[in-house]
Tab-separated table of C-alpha atoms and ligand atoms in Angstrom:
chain	number	residue	atom	x	y	z
P	1	MET	CA	74.562	282.038	23.598
P	2	ALA	CA	75.387	284.837	21.095
P	3	LEU	CA	74.893	284.006	17.457
P	4	LYS	CA	78.398	284.384	15.889
P	5	ILE	CA	78.849	285.836	12.346
P	6	ALA	CA	82.058	285.499	10.540
P	7	VAL	CA	82.560	288.462	8.151
P	8	VAL	CA	84.688	287.874	5.026
P	9	ALA	CA	84.672	291.153	3.158
P	10	GLY	CA	87.101	290.037	0.459
P	11	ASP	CA	88.310	292.063	-2.464
P	12	GLY	CA	87.411	295.132	-4.594
P	13	ILE	CA	84.044	296.571	-3.574
P	14	GLY	CA	83.341	293.644	-1.176
P	15	PRO	CA	84.815	295.588	1.786
P	16	GLU	CA	82.972	298.808	0.789
P	17	VAL	CA	79.504	297.147	0.718
P	18	ILE	CA	80.172	294.842	3.589
P	19	ALA	CA	81.253	297.753	5.829
P	20	GLU	CA	77.832	299.380	5.153
P	21	GLY	CA	76.084	296.082	5.733
P	22	CYS	CA	77.834	295.519	9.051
P	23	THR	CA	76.940	299.012	10.211
P	24	LEU	CA	73.335	298.270	9.350
P	25	VAL	CA	73.163	294.924	11.075
P	26	ARG	CA	74.901	296.388	14.188
P	27	ASP	CA	72.116	299.053	14.368
P	28	VAL	CA	69.401	296.333	14.038
P	29	ASP	CA	71.281	294.331	16.608
P	30	ARG	CA	71.353	297.243	19.116
P	31	ALA	CA	67.675	298.269	18.450
P	32	LEU	CA	66.301	294.799	18.890
P	33	ASP	CA	68.874	293.397	21.512
P	34	LEU	CA	69.888	290.474	19.391
P	35	SER	CA	73.372	289.974	20.958
P	36	LEU	CA	74.974	289.117	17.554
P	37	SER	CA	78.746	288.945	17.522
P	38	PHE	CA	80.971	289.616	14.532
P	39	ASP	CA	84.419	288.341	13.684
P	40	HIS	CA	86.220	289.839	10.686
P	41	LYS	CA	88.365	287.507	8.619
P	42	ASP	CA	91.056	288.931	6.386
P	43	TRP	CA	90.795	286.225	3.739
P	44	GLY	CA	91.244	287.555	0.189
P	45	ALA	CA	93.645	288.762	-2.517
P	46	GLU	CA	95.993	290.722	-0.163
P	47	ARG	CA	96.670	287.722	2.187
P	48	TRP	CA	96.906	285.362	-0.739
P	49	LEU	CA	99.545	287.457	-2.398
P	50	LYS	CA	101.485	288.115	0.805
P	51	GLU	CA	101.322	284.613	2.444
P	52	GLY	CA	99.913	282.257	-0.236
P	53	VAL	CA	97.098	281.477	2.268
P	54	GLY	CA	93.455	281.523	1.106
P	55	MET	CA	91.623	280.017	3.939
P	56	PRO	CA	93.911	279.324	6.957
P	57	LYS	CA	94.390	275.804	8.246
P	58	GLY	CA	91.494	274.677	10.473
P	59	ALA	CA	89.232	277.633	9.378
P	60	LEU	CA	86.508	275.355	7.938
P	61	GLU	CA	86.283	273.352	11.164
P	62	GLU	CA	86.164	276.525	13.168
P	63	LEU	CA	83.407	278.000	10.975
P	64	ALA	CA	81.334	274.803	11.260
P	65	ARG	CA	81.915	274.626	15.042
P	66	ASP	CA	81.665	278.261	16.295
P	67	TYR	CA	79.597	280.246	13.782
P	68	ALA	CA	75.943	280.519	12.808
P	69	ALA	CA	76.490	282.390	9.525
P	70	ILE	CA	79.070	283.936	7.236
P	71	TYR	CA	78.503	287.393	5.763
P	72	PHE	CA	80.644	287.381	2.597
P	73	GLY	CA	81.511	290.308	0.212
P	74	ALA	CA	83.221	289.316	-3.071
P	75	LEU	CA	86.540	287.828	-4.332
P	76	GLY	CA	88.436	288.777	-7.368
P	77	ASP	CA	91.514	290.669	-8.129
P	78	PRO	CA	93.250	291.558	-11.411
P	79	ARG	CA	96.616	290.489	-9.847
P	80	ILE	CA	95.239	286.949	-9.595
P	81	PRO	CA	93.776	286.282	-13.000
P	82	ASP	CA	92.991	282.547	-12.415
P	83	MET	CA	91.061	283.354	-9.193
P	84	ALA	CA	93.010	280.704	-7.407
P	85	HIS	CA	92.280	282.342	-3.932
P	86	GLY	CA	88.600	282.655	-4.840
P	87	ARG	CA	88.430	278.996	-5.725
P	88	GLU	CA	90.081	277.960	-2.403
P	89	ILE	CA	87.948	280.264	-0.261
P	90	LEU	CA	84.662	280.356	-2.010
P	91	LEU	CA	84.454	276.873	-3.338
P	92	GLY	CA	86.203	275.610	-0.117
P	93	MET	CA	83.300	276.947	1.865
P	94	ARG	CA	80.516	275.736	-0.406
P	95	GLN	CA	81.884	272.189	-0.641
P	96	GLY	CA	83.679	272.041	2.821
P	97	LEU	CA	80.568	273.184	4.666
P	98	ASP	CA	78.232	271.357	2.373
P	99	LEU	CA	76.139	274.426	1.611
P	100	TYR	CA	73.918	272.569	-0.701
P	101	ALA	CA	71.162	275.086	-1.224
P	102	ASN	CA	72.011	278.254	-3.137
P	103	PHE	CA	69.094	280.566	-3.309
P	104	ARG	CA	68.377	283.950	-4.830
P	105	PRO	CA	65.288	285.925	-4.515
P	106	CYS	CA	64.286	287.298	-7.849
P	107	LYS	CA	61.960	290.063	-6.854
P	108	CYS	CA	61.560	293.300	-8.896
P	109	LEU	CA	61.267	296.233	-6.469
P	110	HIS	CA	60.146	298.802	-8.971
P	111	GLU	CA	58.655	299.000	-12.461
P	112	ARG	CA	61.517	301.211	-13.369
P	113	LEU	CA	64.033	298.435	-12.811
P	114	SER	CA	62.309	295.865	-14.819
P	115	PRO	CA	63.659	294.991	-18.286
P	116	LEU	CA	60.305	293.454	-19.291
P	117	LYS	CA	57.591	295.573	-20.680
P	118	GLY	CA	54.508	295.684	-18.508
P	119	LYS	CA	56.016	293.379	-15.825
P	120	GLY	CA	56.969	294.821	-12.382
P	121	PRO	CA	56.775	294.047	-8.780
P	122	ALA	CA	53.470	292.300	-9.089
P	123	GLU	CA	54.733	289.819	-11.700
P	124	ILE	CA	58.396	289.346	-10.967
P	125	ASP	CA	58.618	287.642	-7.558
P	126	MET	CA	60.286	284.248	-7.491
P	127	LEU	CA	62.896	282.393	-5.438
P	128	VAL	CA	65.395	280.359	-7.347
P	129	PHE	CA	67.165	277.398	-5.768
P	130	ARG	CA	70.356	275.923	-7.262
P	131	GLU	CA	71.817	272.684	-6.101
P	132	ASN	CA	75.190	273.796	-4.987
P	133	THR	CA	77.419	270.763	-4.494
P	134	GLU	CA	76.910	268.320	-7.413
P	135	ASP	CA	76.368	268.108	-11.113
P	136	LEU	CA	79.127	269.355	-13.466
P	137	TYR	CA	80.905	271.455	-10.738
P	138	VAL	CA	82.585	268.615	-8.939
P	139	ALA	CA	85.704	268.862	-11.230
P	140	LEU	CA	85.585	265.240	-12.319
P	141	GLY	CA	86.819	264.522	-15.769
P	142	GLY	CA	89.826	265.077	-17.886
P	143	THR	CA	91.378	265.519	-21.277
P	144	PHE	CA	93.012	262.826	-23.511
P	145	LYS	CA	95.429	263.724	-26.382
P	146	GLN	CA	95.235	267.348	-25.165
P	147	GLY	CA	96.662	269.859	-27.742
P	148	THR	CA	96.212	267.491	-30.625
P	149	ALA	CA	93.686	267.329	-33.405
P	150	ASP	CA	92.288	264.268	-31.633
P	151	GLU	CA	91.725	265.938	-28.343
P	152	VAL	CA	88.895	264.564	-26.205
P	153	ALA	CA	87.564	266.448	-23.149
P	154	GLN	CA	85.156	265.159	-20.664
P	155	ASP	CA	83.313	266.710	-17.560
P	156	VAL	CA	81.309	264.289	-15.502
P	157	SER	CA	78.005	265.378	-13.958
P	158	ILE	CA	77.324	263.844	-10.605
P	159	ASN	CA	73.676	263.528	-9.319
P	160	THR	CA	73.034	261.563	-6.173
P	161	ARG	CA	69.548	260.603	-4.809
P	162	LYS	CA	70.473	262.265	-1.481
P	163	GLY	CA	71.648	265.476	-3.133
P	164	VAL	CA	68.581	265.782	-5.341
P	165	GLU	CA	66.156	264.886	-2.545
P	166	ARG	CA	67.528	267.455	-0.101
P	167	ILE	CA	67.389	270.360	-2.380
P	168	LEU	CA	63.899	269.467	-3.674
P	169	ARG	CA	62.706	269.022	-0.066
P	170	HIS	CA	64.257	272.418	0.858
P	171	GLY	CA	62.441	274.005	-2.055
P	172	PHE	CA	59.060	272.424	-1.225
P	173	ASP	CA	59.454	273.372	2.455
P	174	THR	CA	60.213	276.924	1.387
P	175	ALA	CA	57.266	277.109	-1.001
P	176	ARG	CA	54.960	275.916	1.823
P	177	ALA	CA	56.361	278.298	4.490
P	178	ARG	CA	56.895	281.412	2.331
P	179	PRO	CA	54.025	281.823	-0.054
P	180	ARG	CA	54.400	284.404	-2.913
P	181	HIS	CA	52.962	287.925	-2.254
P	182	ASP	CA	49.697	286.817	-3.847
P	183	GLY	CA	49.447	283.676	-1.790
P	184	MET	CA	50.788	281.258	-4.435
P	185	LYS	CA	52.569	278.133	-3.175
P	186	LYS	CA	54.231	276.455	-6.088
P	187	LEU	CA	57.380	274.650	-6.912
P	188	THR	CA	58.678	274.356	-10.461
P	189	MET	CA	61.366	271.698	-10.955
P	190	THR	CA	63.397	272.052	-14.002
P	191	ASP	CA	65.661	269.482	-15.778
P	192	LYS	CA	66.296	268.216	-19.366
P	193	HIS	CA	65.505	264.556	-18.970
P	194	ASN	CA	64.305	264.210	-22.472
P	195	ALA	CA	67.963	264.679	-23.563
P	196	VAL	CA	70.108	264.261	-20.440
P	197	ARG	CA	68.584	261.013	-19.400
P	198	PHE	CA	70.304	259.554	-16.421
P	199	GLY	CA	70.834	262.648	-14.200
P	200	GLY	CA	67.684	264.222	-15.481
P	201	GLY	CA	65.792	260.987	-14.940
P	202	LEU	CA	66.967	260.885	-11.337
P	203	TRP	CA	65.721	264.415	-10.750
P	204	LYS	CA	62.297	263.655	-12.339
P	205	ARG	CA	61.764	260.467	-10.389
P	206	THR	CA	62.642	262.052	-7.161
P	207	PHE	CA	60.431	265.002	-7.847
P	208	ASP	CA	57.541	262.745	-8.713
P	209	GLN	CA	58.017	260.817	-5.418
P	210	LEU	CA	58.287	263.803	-3.258
P	211	LYS	CA	55.449	265.961	-4.522
P	212	GLY	CA	52.859	263.691	-2.803
P	213	ASP	CA	54.292	264.848	0.523
P	214	TYR	CA	53.359	268.460	-0.235
P	215	PRO	CA	49.735	268.423	-1.259
P	216	ASP	CA	49.352	272.053	-0.508
P	217	VAL	CA	52.090	273.112	-2.903
P	218	THR	CA	51.421	273.034	-6.662
P	219	ALA	CA	54.215	270.997	-8.249
P	220	GLU	CA	55.099	271.592	-11.872
P	221	HIS	CA	57.851	270.329	-14.112
P	222	LEU	CA	59.347	272.237	-17.098
P	223	TYR	CA	62.234	271.548	-19.236
P	224	VAL	CA	64.886	274.151	-18.728
P	225	ASP	CA	64.652	275.603	-22.199
P	226	VAL	CA	60.929	276.209	-21.748
P	227	LEU	CA	61.469	277.588	-18.229
P	228	ALA	CA	63.993	280.145	-19.505
P	229	MET	CA	61.546	281.312	-22.108
P	230	GLU	CA	58.632	281.384	-19.591
P	231	MET	CA	60.703	283.405	-16.965
P	232	VAL	CA	60.844	286.122	-19.573
P	233	ARG	CA	57.405	285.683	-21.159
P	234	LYS	CA	55.349	285.101	-18.102
P	235	PRO	CA	57.394	285.493	-14.847
P	236	GLU	CA	54.145	285.677	-12.778
P	237	ARG	CA	53.602	282.037	-13.136
P	238	PHE	CA	56.625	281.160	-10.946
P	239	HIS	CA	57.058	281.102	-7.178
P	240	VAL	CA	59.850	278.684	-6.059
P	241	VAL	CA	62.083	277.257	-8.889
P	242	VAL	CA	64.552	274.341	-8.227
P	243	ALA	CA	67.426	273.408	-10.643
P	244	ASN	CA	70.640	271.530	-10.755
P	245	ASN	CA	73.948	273.360	-10.373
P	246	LEU	CA	74.488	274.286	-14.035
P	247	PHE	CA	70.978	275.118	-14.885
P	248	GLY	CA	70.636	277.036	-11.634
P	249	ASP	CA	73.799	279.020	-12.356
P	250	ILE	CA	72.277	280.236	-15.576
P	251	LEU	CA	68.798	280.743	-14.372
P	252	THR	CA	69.836	282.805	-11.312
P	253	ASP	CA	71.689	285.252	-13.523
P	254	LEU	CA	68.566	285.497	-15.750
P	255	GLY	CA	66.755	286.112	-12.485
P	256	ALA	CA	69.085	288.846	-11.458
P	257	ALA	CA	68.618	290.638	-14.826
P	258	LEU	CA	64.832	290.479	-14.358
P	259	MET	CA	65.034	292.197	-11.000
P	260	GLY	CA	67.113	295.072	-12.163
P	261	GLY	CA	70.836	294.124	-12.130
P	262	LEU	CA	73.643	293.162	-9.932
P	263	GLY	CA	73.551	296.115	-7.594
P	264	LEU	CA	70.420	294.605	-6.028
P	265	ALA	CA	70.760	290.876	-6.352
P	266	ALA	CA	71.314	288.918	-2.991
P	267	SER	CA	71.991	285.274	-2.299
P	268	GLY	CA	72.390	282.678	0.347
P	269	ASN	CA	74.331	279.352	0.342
P	270	VAL	CA	72.924	277.249	3.246
P	271	HIS	CA	73.022	273.961	4.810
P	272	PRO	CA	69.589	274.157	6.518
P	273	GLY	CA	69.985	273.451	10.267
P	274	LYS	CA	73.728	273.994	10.054
P	275	ILE	CA	75.460	277.118	8.711
P	276	GLY	CA	74.700	279.563	5.935
P	277	MET	CA	76.912	281.831	3.910
P	278	PHE	CA	75.355	285.055	2.542
P	279	GLU	CA	76.823	286.996	-0.361
P	280	PRO	CA	75.684	289.658	-2.789
P	281	VAL	CA	75.559	288.038	-6.300
P	282	HIS	CA	77.971	290.724	-7.765
P	283	GLY	CA	81.614	290.278	-7.839
P	284	SER	CA	84.525	292.451	-6.754
P	285	ALA	CA	83.844	294.899	-9.618
P	286	PRO	CA	87.448	296.153	-10.004
P	287	ASP	CA	86.306	298.838	-12.429
P	288	ILE	CA	84.566	300.780	-9.640
P	289	ALA	CA	86.485	299.573	-6.510
P	290	GLY	CA	87.839	302.319	-4.245
P	291	LYS	CA	85.622	304.953	-5.727
P	292	GLY	CA	82.940	304.867	-3.121
P	293	VAL	CA	80.087	304.386	-5.675
P	294	ALA	CA	79.287	300.628	-5.219
P	295	ASN	CA	75.624	300.038	-4.690
P	296	PRO	CA	75.307	298.515	-1.185
P	297	LEU	CA	71.588	297.475	-1.727
P	298	ALA	CA	72.587	293.891	-2.708
P	299	ALA	CA	74.638	293.590	0.540
P	300	PHE	CA	71.762	295.034	2.585
P	301	TRP	CA	69.323	292.557	1.092
P	302	THR	CA	71.812	289.835	1.691
P	303	ALA	CA	72.048	290.829	5.402
P	304	SER	CA	68.216	290.557	5.534
P	305	LEU	CA	68.378	286.900	4.179
P	306	MET	CA	71.024	286.236	6.809
P	307	LEU	CA	68.847	287.528	9.637
P	308	GLU	CA	65.997	285.312	8.285
P	309	PHE	CA	68.322	282.238	8.252
P	310	LEU	CA	69.466	283.074	11.884
P	311	ALA	CA	65.756	283.022	12.920
P	312	THR	CA	65.750	279.390	12.046
P	313	LYS	CA	68.585	278.670	14.480
P	314	ASP	CA	67.238	280.448	17.565
P	315	ALA	CA	63.527	280.182	18.356
P	316	ALA	CA	63.516	282.707	21.123
P	317	LEU	CA	65.212	285.412	19.008
P	318	ALA	CA	63.337	284.492	15.838
P	319	PRO	CA	60.508	287.121	16.055
P	320	ARG	CA	63.060	289.959	16.582
P	321	LEU	CA	65.384	288.615	13.763
P	322	LEU	CA	62.443	288.483	11.409
P	323	ARG	CA	61.311	291.901	12.481
P	324	GLY	CA	64.886	293.229	11.614
P	325	ALA	CA	64.878	291.435	8.299
P	326	ARG	CA	61.467	292.945	7.349
P	327	ALA	CA	62.672	296.451	8.294
P	328	ILE	CA	65.739	296.061	6.031
P	329	ASP	CA	63.592	294.778	3.150
P	330	ALA	CA	61.246	297.797	3.559
P	331	ALA	CA	64.049	300.167	3.721
P	332	VAL	CA	65.650	298.741	0.560
P	333	THR	CA	62.416	299.039	-1.225
P	334	ALA	CA	61.927	302.626	0.010
P	335	CYS	CA	65.389	303.499	-1.211
P	336	VAL	CA	64.780	302.213	-4.702
P	337	ASP	CA	61.499	304.159	-4.711
P	338	VAL	CA	62.546	307.439	-3.291
P	339	GLY	CA	66.068	307.360	-1.883
P	340	PRO	CA	69.526	308.140	-3.196
P	341	ARG	CA	70.646	306.056	-6.211
P	342	THR	CA	74.137	304.973	-7.047
P	343	PRO	CA	75.236	305.409	-10.667
P	344	ASP	CA	74.393	301.730	-11.674
P	345	LEU	CA	70.737	302.639	-10.969
P	346	GLY	CA	71.017	305.933	-12.888
P	347	GLY	CA	71.873	308.191	-9.932
P	348	ALA	CA	74.854	310.163	-8.623
P	349	ALA	CA	74.727	309.029	-5.007
P	350	ARG	CA	77.705	307.423	-3.172
P	351	THR	CA	77.707	304.109	-1.288
P	352	GLN	CA	77.524	305.902	2.031
P	353	ASP	CA	74.553	308.016	1.029
P	354	VAL	CA	72.560	304.866	0.274
P	355	GLY	CA	73.758	303.392	3.581
P	356	ALA	CA	72.663	306.417	5.518
P	357	PHE	CA	69.237	306.455	3.969
P	358	VAL	CA	68.602	302.809	4.671
P	359	ARG	CA	69.894	303.018	8.264
P	360	GLU	CA	67.720	305.997	9.024
P	361	HIS	CA	64.624	304.148	7.526
P	362	VAL	CA	65.425	301.006	9.472
P	363	GLY	CA	66.053	303.039	12.723
P	364	ARG	CA	62.658	304.740	12.427
P	365	ALA	CA	60.836	301.412	11.670
P	366	LEU	CA	62.409	299.671	14.677
P	367	ALA	CA	61.789	302.565	17.078
P	368	ALA	CA	58.075	302.542	16.229
H	401	LIG	P1	83.158	288.349	-11.016
H	401	LIG	O1	83.880	287.393	-12.004
H	401	LIG	O2	83.880	288.405	-9.614
H	401	LIG	O3	81.640	288.052	-10.942
H	401	LIG	P2	82.793	290.464	-12.898
H	401	LIG	O4	83.511	291.697	-13.192
H	401	LIG	O5	82.390	289.530	-13.962
H	401	LIG	O6	83.348	289.764	-11.613
H	401	LIG	P3	81.109	291.995	-11.265
H	401	LIG	O7	82.239	292.240	-10.339
H	401	LIG	O8	79.933	291.631	-10.579
H	401	LIG	O9	81.389	290.916	-12.306
H	401	LIG	O10	80.791	293.325	-12.140
H	401	LIG	C1	80.117	293.376	-13.334
H	401	LIG	C2	79.773	294.757	-13.655
H	401	LIG	O11	78.704	295.201	-12.730
H	401	LIG	C3	80.907	295.793	-13.481
H	401	LIG	O12	80.958	296.730	-14.522
H	401	LIG	C4	80.505	296.394	-12.121
H	401	LIG	O13	81.056	297.652	-11.989
H	401	LIG	C5	79.107	296.345	-12.015
H	401	LIG	N1	78.698	296.098	-10.642
H	401	LIG	C6	78.756	294.907	-9.966
H	401	LIG	N2	78.387	295.110	-8.699
H	401	LIG	C7	77.980	296.320	-8.563
H	401	LIG	C8	77.497	297.111	-7.441
H	401	LIG	N3	77.251	296.640	-6.246
H	401	LIG	N4	77.261	298.478	-7.620
H	401	LIG	C9	77.472	299.047	-8.902
H	401	LIG	N5	77.947	298.330	-9.871
H	401	LIG	C10	78.205	297.026	-9.834
């Protein structure tokens, strides 16, 4: 049966980079005979403003039942300052589909892109996992005596044994299956249990119990403040990093900066074994939307992550899906190296120039 992909291009530069990404994936599909099928969903600001609908009724059930993956652009529109549509669609998918593992490769593709002196592709190559369904992001809490001098505000952090264990296991499994380029297999768990005792304590106890199941993976614990410092000081000591929702949110942005900025950063939100939603880290970038200069490389890298995830869902197609993913990775690296560059990377190229270069590179690799 064909692997079905729901495409949600969204707002701003989302449709511009996702159009390029879809053309690229279609090329890979044709070259490798993957029989992927694509359905475009018009969820985003326009529909919200016209009909007041973010995600139509029954859409979550349909995604869970019929689709293998979601290829997502970005949401955000100056006409909807509170991002109400974004909350409904994006958070709806993350929570509604229980996409508990958010991950972002933090891999520097070229010395030139690194903000750290003397650190480049050999040193900056980690994979950051953020727990995506719990912690302070569950919107539990409230205010008391709001608007007075005695106001009290509270946000509740939820940490469950099940939630902590599954993200840690996924991190350990990934460290085992995908060693760093130099062969390192390591998982760094981060928390702040010296100060945040209860949730942090659960994370630390669970980590200590699980690490025995992975004797081939080096397991290390670092407090999050030390980790942030070390990611900048000595990024080469990290392979897989696992953090709760809040710490992961911050660390993944630090990671995006280490690899050279938003134009390149890709991410996945997955429920292993079920469905995955793949999105570039950047937002809708209203300042450059419609100008044809958005960098599509993050969307291309995101497409590669999606193909890799699809390989876990279809054993027969897996070798070809992985071949496609590796061809995209190589083309993105070549583009950063010698290809056209959009203005965010210091060039004057347009989105479509980058798309054409990457497609040509992928086409040659897959024809060989
Ligand atoms: P959001 O709240 O949706 O994340 P934001 O405006 O805070 O939106 P982005 O939309 O990611 O964040 O944009 C931040 C800056 O990075 C903007 O100046 C934007 O032009 C730039 N930027 C983001 N993505 C790209 C891209 N793919 N190519 C070029 N520039 C980009």
